[in-house]
Amino acid sequence: MWLTKTTRAEADVRQQRLARFGMTASVLSRDAVHSRFGMFTEDLDPDAGFLCEEQVGYFDPTGALTDLKAACERMGVQIQQSAAVPRIALNSDGTKATGVIVCPAKAPMSKAALATTEMSWLSGRPSSSSHSASSSSSAASSPPAAQTKDAAVEISAGAVVNVAGPWGMALNTASGIDFPWRIVPTRVQVAYKKCDELTPERLASIPCTADEHNGTYFRPQLGSRQLLMGTILPEEESEEVDPDSFPTYVDAERETRYVSGVLA
């Protein structure tokens, strides 16, 4: 649901645009928002229209990753966790990825999802780099080679997908890959509010809501009985940080604004 500063006519235009893409949406008055969802609406414009997208939801990131892991394993993919990936292996002229260099079970925060591929040994000590990568190969699968604790391994692959997230550009740079875009790690703060006083059904009825008045959004986190709150302001999603060293807490001012927007 979009609690935006729009007139009823503007909300109607947005509703019609969504309908052209086969999406169902309703335009609700302030009183309708309150009666349907039980939300506090006294600070909303009584003459405004608020767009509510029907029968939509969101991906739970943990659940989606768990499902992806299970689907990959059903297809024969091996998942190797706690493995540092210091670089991507390239061909002789540096124009094509040929696999990844993996240091098994050395960095607890590192993760690598790796397709079953033929392994060949390299000399050298494991790196402390904490990157992750995903690779797939058109080569025939073969059992993993025996590994020693300190060995680095090259896993060959017909294609390599860099899914290292905040460490992705550092992995490209360390591998000598000239990437055309500038992608930097940013700190985006979210807060959680326990909602034990709400029944699971009541919590599930709260829509994923963007509140333009407070510059925030919130949605239910059903598994932990919480509301998740964050920002919709671009300027609050641009703080560049070192992914290995940054504040993991929510700034006090930000937390106050997030929570007050929900409790108002």
Short mmCIF file of C-alpha atoms in Angstrom, two decimals:
data_model
loop_
_atom_site.label_atom_id
_atom_site.label_comp_id
_atom_site.label_asym_id
_atom_site.label_seq_id
_atom_site.Cartn_x
_atom_site.Cartn_y
_atom_site.Cartn_z
CA MET A 1 0.00 0.00 0.00
CA TRP A 2 1.23 3.48 -0.88
CA LEU A 3 0.56 6.23 1.66
CA THR A 4 1.66 8.96 -0.70
CA LYS A 5 0.84 12.63 -1.05
CA THR A 6 -1.43 12.14 -4.05
CA THR A 7 -4.88 13.35 -4.91
CA ARG A 8 -7.65 10.89 -5.60
CA ALA A 9 -7.37 11.66 -9.33
CA GLU A 10 -3.62 10.95 -9.33
CA ALA A 11 -4.19 7.67 -7.51
CA ASP A 12 -6.85 6.72 -10.07
CA VAL A 13 -4.31 7.26 -12.88
CA ARG A 14 -1.83 4.95 -11.15
CA GLN A 15 -4.56 2.35 -10.67
CA GLN A 16 -5.40 2.43 -14.38
CA ARG A 17 -1.72 2.11 -15.33
CA LEU A 18 -1.38 -1.02 -13.18
CA ALA A 19 -4.54 -2.44 -14.73
CA ARG A 20 -2.91 -2.21 -18.17
CA PHE A 21 -0.29 -4.66 -16.88
CA GLY A 22 -2.92 -7.02 -15.50
CA MET A 23 -2.49 -5.94 -11.88
CA THR A 24 -5.42 -5.30 -9.55
CA ALA A 25 -5.30 -2.25 -7.29
CA SER A 26 -7.77 -0.28 -5.19
CA VAL A 27 -7.84 3.40 -4.39
CA LEU A 28 -8.74 3.83 -0.73
CA SER A 29 -9.81 6.85 1.26
CA ARG A 30 -8.26 7.67 4.61
CA ASP A 31 -11.25 6.16 6.40
CA ALA A 32 -11.10 3.02 4.25
CA VAL A 33 -7.43 2.49 5.14
CA HIS A 34 -8.35 2.68 8.82
CA SER A 35 -11.39 0.39 8.62
CA ARG A 36 -9.74 -2.24 6.42
CA PHE A 37 -6.34 -2.47 8.12
CA GLY A 38 -6.92 -0.92 11.55
CA MET A 39 -4.12 1.58 10.95
CA PHE A 40 -3.86 5.01 12.55
CA THR A 41 -4.72 7.51 9.79
CA GLU A 42 -5.47 10.79 11.53
CA ASP A 43 -2.34 12.41 10.05
CA LEU A 44 -3.37 11.52 6.48
CA ASP A 45 -5.11 13.93 4.10
CA PRO A 46 -8.87 13.17 4.20
CA ASP A 47 -9.16 14.14 0.53
CA ALA A 48 -6.26 12.03 -0.72
CA GLY A 49 -6.43 8.65 -2.44
CA PHE A 50 -4.14 5.82 -1.37
CA LEU A 51 -3.19 3.07 -3.79
CA CYS A 52 -3.44 -0.49 -2.48
CA GLU A 53 -2.06 -3.24 -4.74
CA GLU A 54 -4.16 -6.36 -4.23
CA GLN A 55 -2.91 -9.94 -4.05
CA VAL A 56 0.76 -9.00 -3.98
CA GLY A 57 3.52 -9.80 -1.53
CA TYR A 58 7.27 -9.94 -1.12
CA PHE A 59 10.04 -12.48 -1.11
CA ASP A 60 11.34 -13.45 2.29
CA PRO A 61 15.10 -13.41 1.53
CA THR A 62 16.00 -16.23 3.93
CA GLY A 63 13.18 -18.42 2.69
CA ALA A 64 14.00 -17.67 -0.95
CA LEU A 65 17.68 -18.56 -0.42
CA THR A 66 16.75 -21.77 1.38
CA ASP A 67 14.45 -22.75 -1.49
CA LEU A 68 17.17 -21.95 -4.05
CA LYS A 69 19.67 -24.09 -2.13
CA ALA A 70 17.23 -27.02 -2.03
CA ALA A 71 16.45 -26.68 -5.76
CA CYS A 72 20.16 -26.58 -6.66
CA GLU A 73 20.91 -29.65 -4.56
CA ARG A 74 18.10 -31.56 -6.28
CA MET A 75 19.90 -30.85 -9.58
CA GLY A 76 23.19 -32.21 -8.24
CA VAL A 77 24.84 -28.94 -7.29
CA GLN A 78 27.29 -29.11 -4.39
CA ILE A 79 27.08 -26.27 -1.85
CA GLN A 80 30.40 -25.44 -0.22
CA GLN A 81 30.19 -23.03 2.71
CA SER A 82 32.82 -21.33 4.86
CA ALA A 83 35.12 -21.08 1.85
CA ALA A 84 37.11 -17.99 0.84
CA VAL A 85 37.20 -17.15 -2.88
CA PRO A 86 40.21 -14.86 -3.44
CA ARG A 87 39.80 -14.61 -7.20
CA ILE A 88 38.12 -15.82 -10.36
CA ALA A 89 40.31 -17.90 -12.70
CA LEU A 90 40.65 -16.51 -16.25
CA ASN A 91 41.94 -17.87 -19.53
CA SER A 92 45.41 -16.97 -20.80
CA ASP A 93 44.40 -13.67 -22.40
CA GLY A 94 42.03 -12.66 -19.58
CA THR A 95 38.91 -12.56 -21.76
CA LYS A 96 36.91 -15.42 -20.21
CA ALA A 97 36.29 -16.83 -16.75
CA THR A 98 37.34 -20.47 -16.49
CA GLY A 99 36.53 -21.18 -12.84
CA VAL A 100 37.15 -19.99 -9.30
CA ILE A 101 40.00 -20.32 -6.82
CA VAL A 102 38.63 -21.62 -3.51
CA CYS A 103 40.25 -21.90 -0.08
CA PRO A 104 38.00 -24.40 1.71
CA ALA A 105 36.67 -23.93 5.23
CA LYS A 106 38.88 -21.05 6.29
CA ALA A 107 36.68 -17.95 6.60
CA PRO A 108 33.43 -18.43 8.60
CA MET A 109 31.71 -15.44 6.97
CA SER A 110 32.53 -16.53 3.41
CA LYS A 111 30.20 -18.69 1.36
CA ALA A 112 30.54 -20.26 -2.05
CA ALA A 113 27.83 -22.11 -3.94
CA LEU A 114 29.64 -24.32 -6.38
CA ALA A 115 28.45 -26.69 -9.09
CA THR A 116 29.92 -30.19 -9.09
CA THR A 117 32.91 -29.88 -11.42
CA GLU A 118 36.26 -31.48 -11.99
CA MET A 119 38.77 -30.14 -9.44
CA SER A 120 42.47 -29.55 -9.97
CA TRP A 121 44.96 -28.67 -7.25
CA LEU A 122 46.95 -25.46 -6.98
CA SER A 123 49.84 -24.71 -4.70
CA GLY A 124 49.64 -21.94 -2.13
CA ARG A 125 48.11 -20.97 1.18
CA PRO A 126 44.43 -19.98 1.70
CA SER A 127 43.55 -16.32 1.47
CA SER A 128 41.71 -14.50 4.24
CA SER A 129 39.52 -12.78 1.63
CA SER A 130 35.82 -13.19 2.31
CA HIS A 131 34.08 -13.37 -1.04
CA SER A 132 31.43 -15.67 -2.40
CA ALA A 133 30.82 -16.91 -5.91
CA SER A 134 28.53 -19.23 -7.80
CA SER A 135 29.75 -21.33 -10.69
CA SER A 136 28.18 -23.74 -13.10
CA SER A 137 29.88 -25.99 -15.60
CA SER A 138 28.99 -27.80 -18.75
CA ALA A 139 31.66 -30.41 -17.94
CA ALA A 140 30.64 -33.85 -16.73
CA SER A 141 30.36 -34.12 -12.99
CA SER A 142 32.99 -35.97 -11.01
CA PRO A 143 33.48 -36.63 -7.29
CA PRO A 144 35.41 -33.96 -5.35
CA ALA A 145 39.10 -34.59 -5.00
CA ALA A 146 40.51 -35.30 -1.56
CA GLN A 147 41.31 -32.02 0.18
CA THR A 148 43.87 -31.04 2.73
CA LYS A 149 43.13 -28.30 5.22
CA ASP A 150 45.53 -25.70 3.78
CA ALA A 151 45.20 -26.35 0.04
CA ALA A 152 43.77 -23.90 -2.48
CA VAL A 153 41.57 -25.46 -5.13
CA GLU A 154 40.69 -24.38 -8.64
CA ILE A 155 37.19 -25.42 -9.63
CA SER A 156 36.84 -25.26 -13.41
CA ALA A 157 33.56 -24.15 -14.92
CA GLY A 158 32.08 -23.22 -18.25
CA ALA A 159 30.53 -20.15 -16.66
CA VAL A 160 31.05 -18.23 -13.42
CA VAL A 161 28.40 -16.08 -11.75
CA ASN A 162 29.75 -13.51 -9.28
CA VAL A 163 27.19 -13.35 -6.45
CA ALA A 164 29.58 -11.92 -3.87
CA GLY A 165 27.19 -9.05 -3.08
CA PRO A 166 29.03 -6.20 -1.31
CA TRP A 167 32.36 -7.91 -2.08
CA GLY A 168 31.54 -8.38 -5.78
CA MET A 169 33.57 -5.48 -7.18
CA ALA A 170 36.58 -6.31 -4.98
CA LEU A 171 36.47 -9.86 -6.35
CA ASN A 172 36.36 -8.52 -9.92
CA THR A 173 39.31 -6.22 -9.22
CA ALA A 174 41.37 -8.95 -7.55
CA SER A 175 40.72 -11.16 -10.57
CA GLY A 176 41.81 -8.52 -13.09
CA ILE A 177 38.32 -8.17 -14.55
CA ASP A 178 37.60 -4.77 -16.11
CA PHE A 179 33.97 -4.16 -15.09
CA PRO A 180 32.18 -1.27 -16.88
CA TRP A 181 29.96 -0.18 -13.97
CA ARG A 182 30.81 1.26 -10.57
CA ILE A 183 29.08 -0.82 -7.91
CA VAL A 184 29.80 0.02 -4.29
CA PRO A 185 28.66 -1.47 -0.96
CA THR A 186 26.13 0.72 0.82
CA ARG A 187 24.70 0.64 4.32
CA VAL A 188 20.89 0.58 4.39
CA GLN A 189 19.45 0.56 7.89
CA VAL A 190 16.40 -1.41 9.01
CA ALA A 191 14.77 -1.81 12.40
CA TYR A 192 12.51 -4.45 13.91
CA LYS A 193 9.65 -4.12 16.38
CA LYS A 194 8.35 -7.11 18.31
CA CYS A 195 4.60 -7.59 17.91
CA ASP A 196 3.82 -10.35 20.40
CA GLU A 197 0.61 -8.50 21.30
CA LEU A 198 -0.77 -9.20 17.80
CA THR A 199 -2.17 -12.56 16.77
CA PRO A 200 -0.45 -14.15 13.75
CA GLU A 201 -3.59 -13.47 11.71
CA ARG A 202 -3.65 -9.79 12.68
CA LEU A 203 0.04 -9.38 11.91
CA ALA A 204 -0.38 -11.07 8.53
CA SER A 205 -3.20 -8.64 7.65
CA ILE A 206 -0.85 -5.63 7.80
CA PRO A 207 0.11 -4.75 4.22
CA CYS A 208 3.62 -3.97 3.07
CA THR A 209 3.31 -0.18 3.28
CA ALA A 210 5.35 2.73 1.93
CA ASP A 211 4.72 5.89 3.97
CA GLU A 212 5.80 8.96 2.04
CA HIS A 213 4.98 11.25 4.95
CA ASN A 214 7.70 9.67 7.12
CA GLY A 215 9.97 8.47 4.32
CA THR A 216 9.66 4.90 5.59
CA TYR A 217 8.20 1.51 4.77
CA PHE A 218 7.15 -1.36 6.97
CA ARG A 219 5.98 -4.93 6.52
CA PRO A 220 5.26 -7.92 8.75
CA GLN A 221 7.99 -10.47 9.47
CA LEU A 222 5.74 -13.41 10.25
CA GLY A 223 8.31 -16.00 11.28
CA SER A 224 9.66 -13.84 14.12
CA ARG A 225 6.40 -11.98 14.93
CA GLN A 226 7.91 -8.60 14.10
CA LEU A 227 7.42 -5.54 11.94
CA LEU A 228 10.38 -4.74 9.71
CA MET A 229 10.89 -1.01 9.10
CA GLY A 230 13.19 0.77 6.65
CA THR A 231 13.59 3.81 4.45
CA ILE A 232 12.24 4.79 1.03
CA LEU A 233 14.46 7.89 0.76
CA PRO A 234 17.27 7.55 -1.84
CA GLU A 235 19.61 9.72 0.23
CA GLU A 236 19.37 7.20 3.07
CA GLU A 237 20.46 4.35 0.80
CA SER A 238 23.74 5.84 -0.41
CA GLU A 239 26.14 5.59 2.55
CA GLU A 240 29.20 3.84 1.10
CA VAL A 241 30.95 1.49 3.55
CA ASP A 242 33.64 -1.15 3.84
CA PRO A 243 31.66 -4.44 3.93
CA ASP A 244 34.19 -5.89 6.39
CA SER A 245 33.97 -2.95 8.83
CA PHE A 246 30.84 -0.84 9.28
CA PRO A 247 28.32 -0.01 12.03
CA THR A 248 25.82 -2.85 12.36
CA TYR A 249 23.44 -0.94 14.63
CA VAL A 250 20.59 1.40 13.66
CA ASP A 251 21.30 5.10 14.20
CA ALA A 252 19.19 6.42 17.11
CA GLU A 253 17.51 9.16 15.05
CA ARG A 254 16.66 6.71 12.30
CA GLU A 255 15.20 4.16 14.70
CA THR A 256 13.06 6.81 16.39
CA ARG A 257 11.64 7.96 13.05
CA TYR A 258 11.01 4.43 11.82
CA VAL A 259 9.17 3.36 14.97
CA SER A 260 7.24 6.60 15.41
CA GLY A 261 5.91 6.24 11.88
CA VAL A 262 4.42 2.87 12.78
CA LEU A 263 3.18 3.78 16.25
CA ALA A 264 1.80 7.24 15.42
#
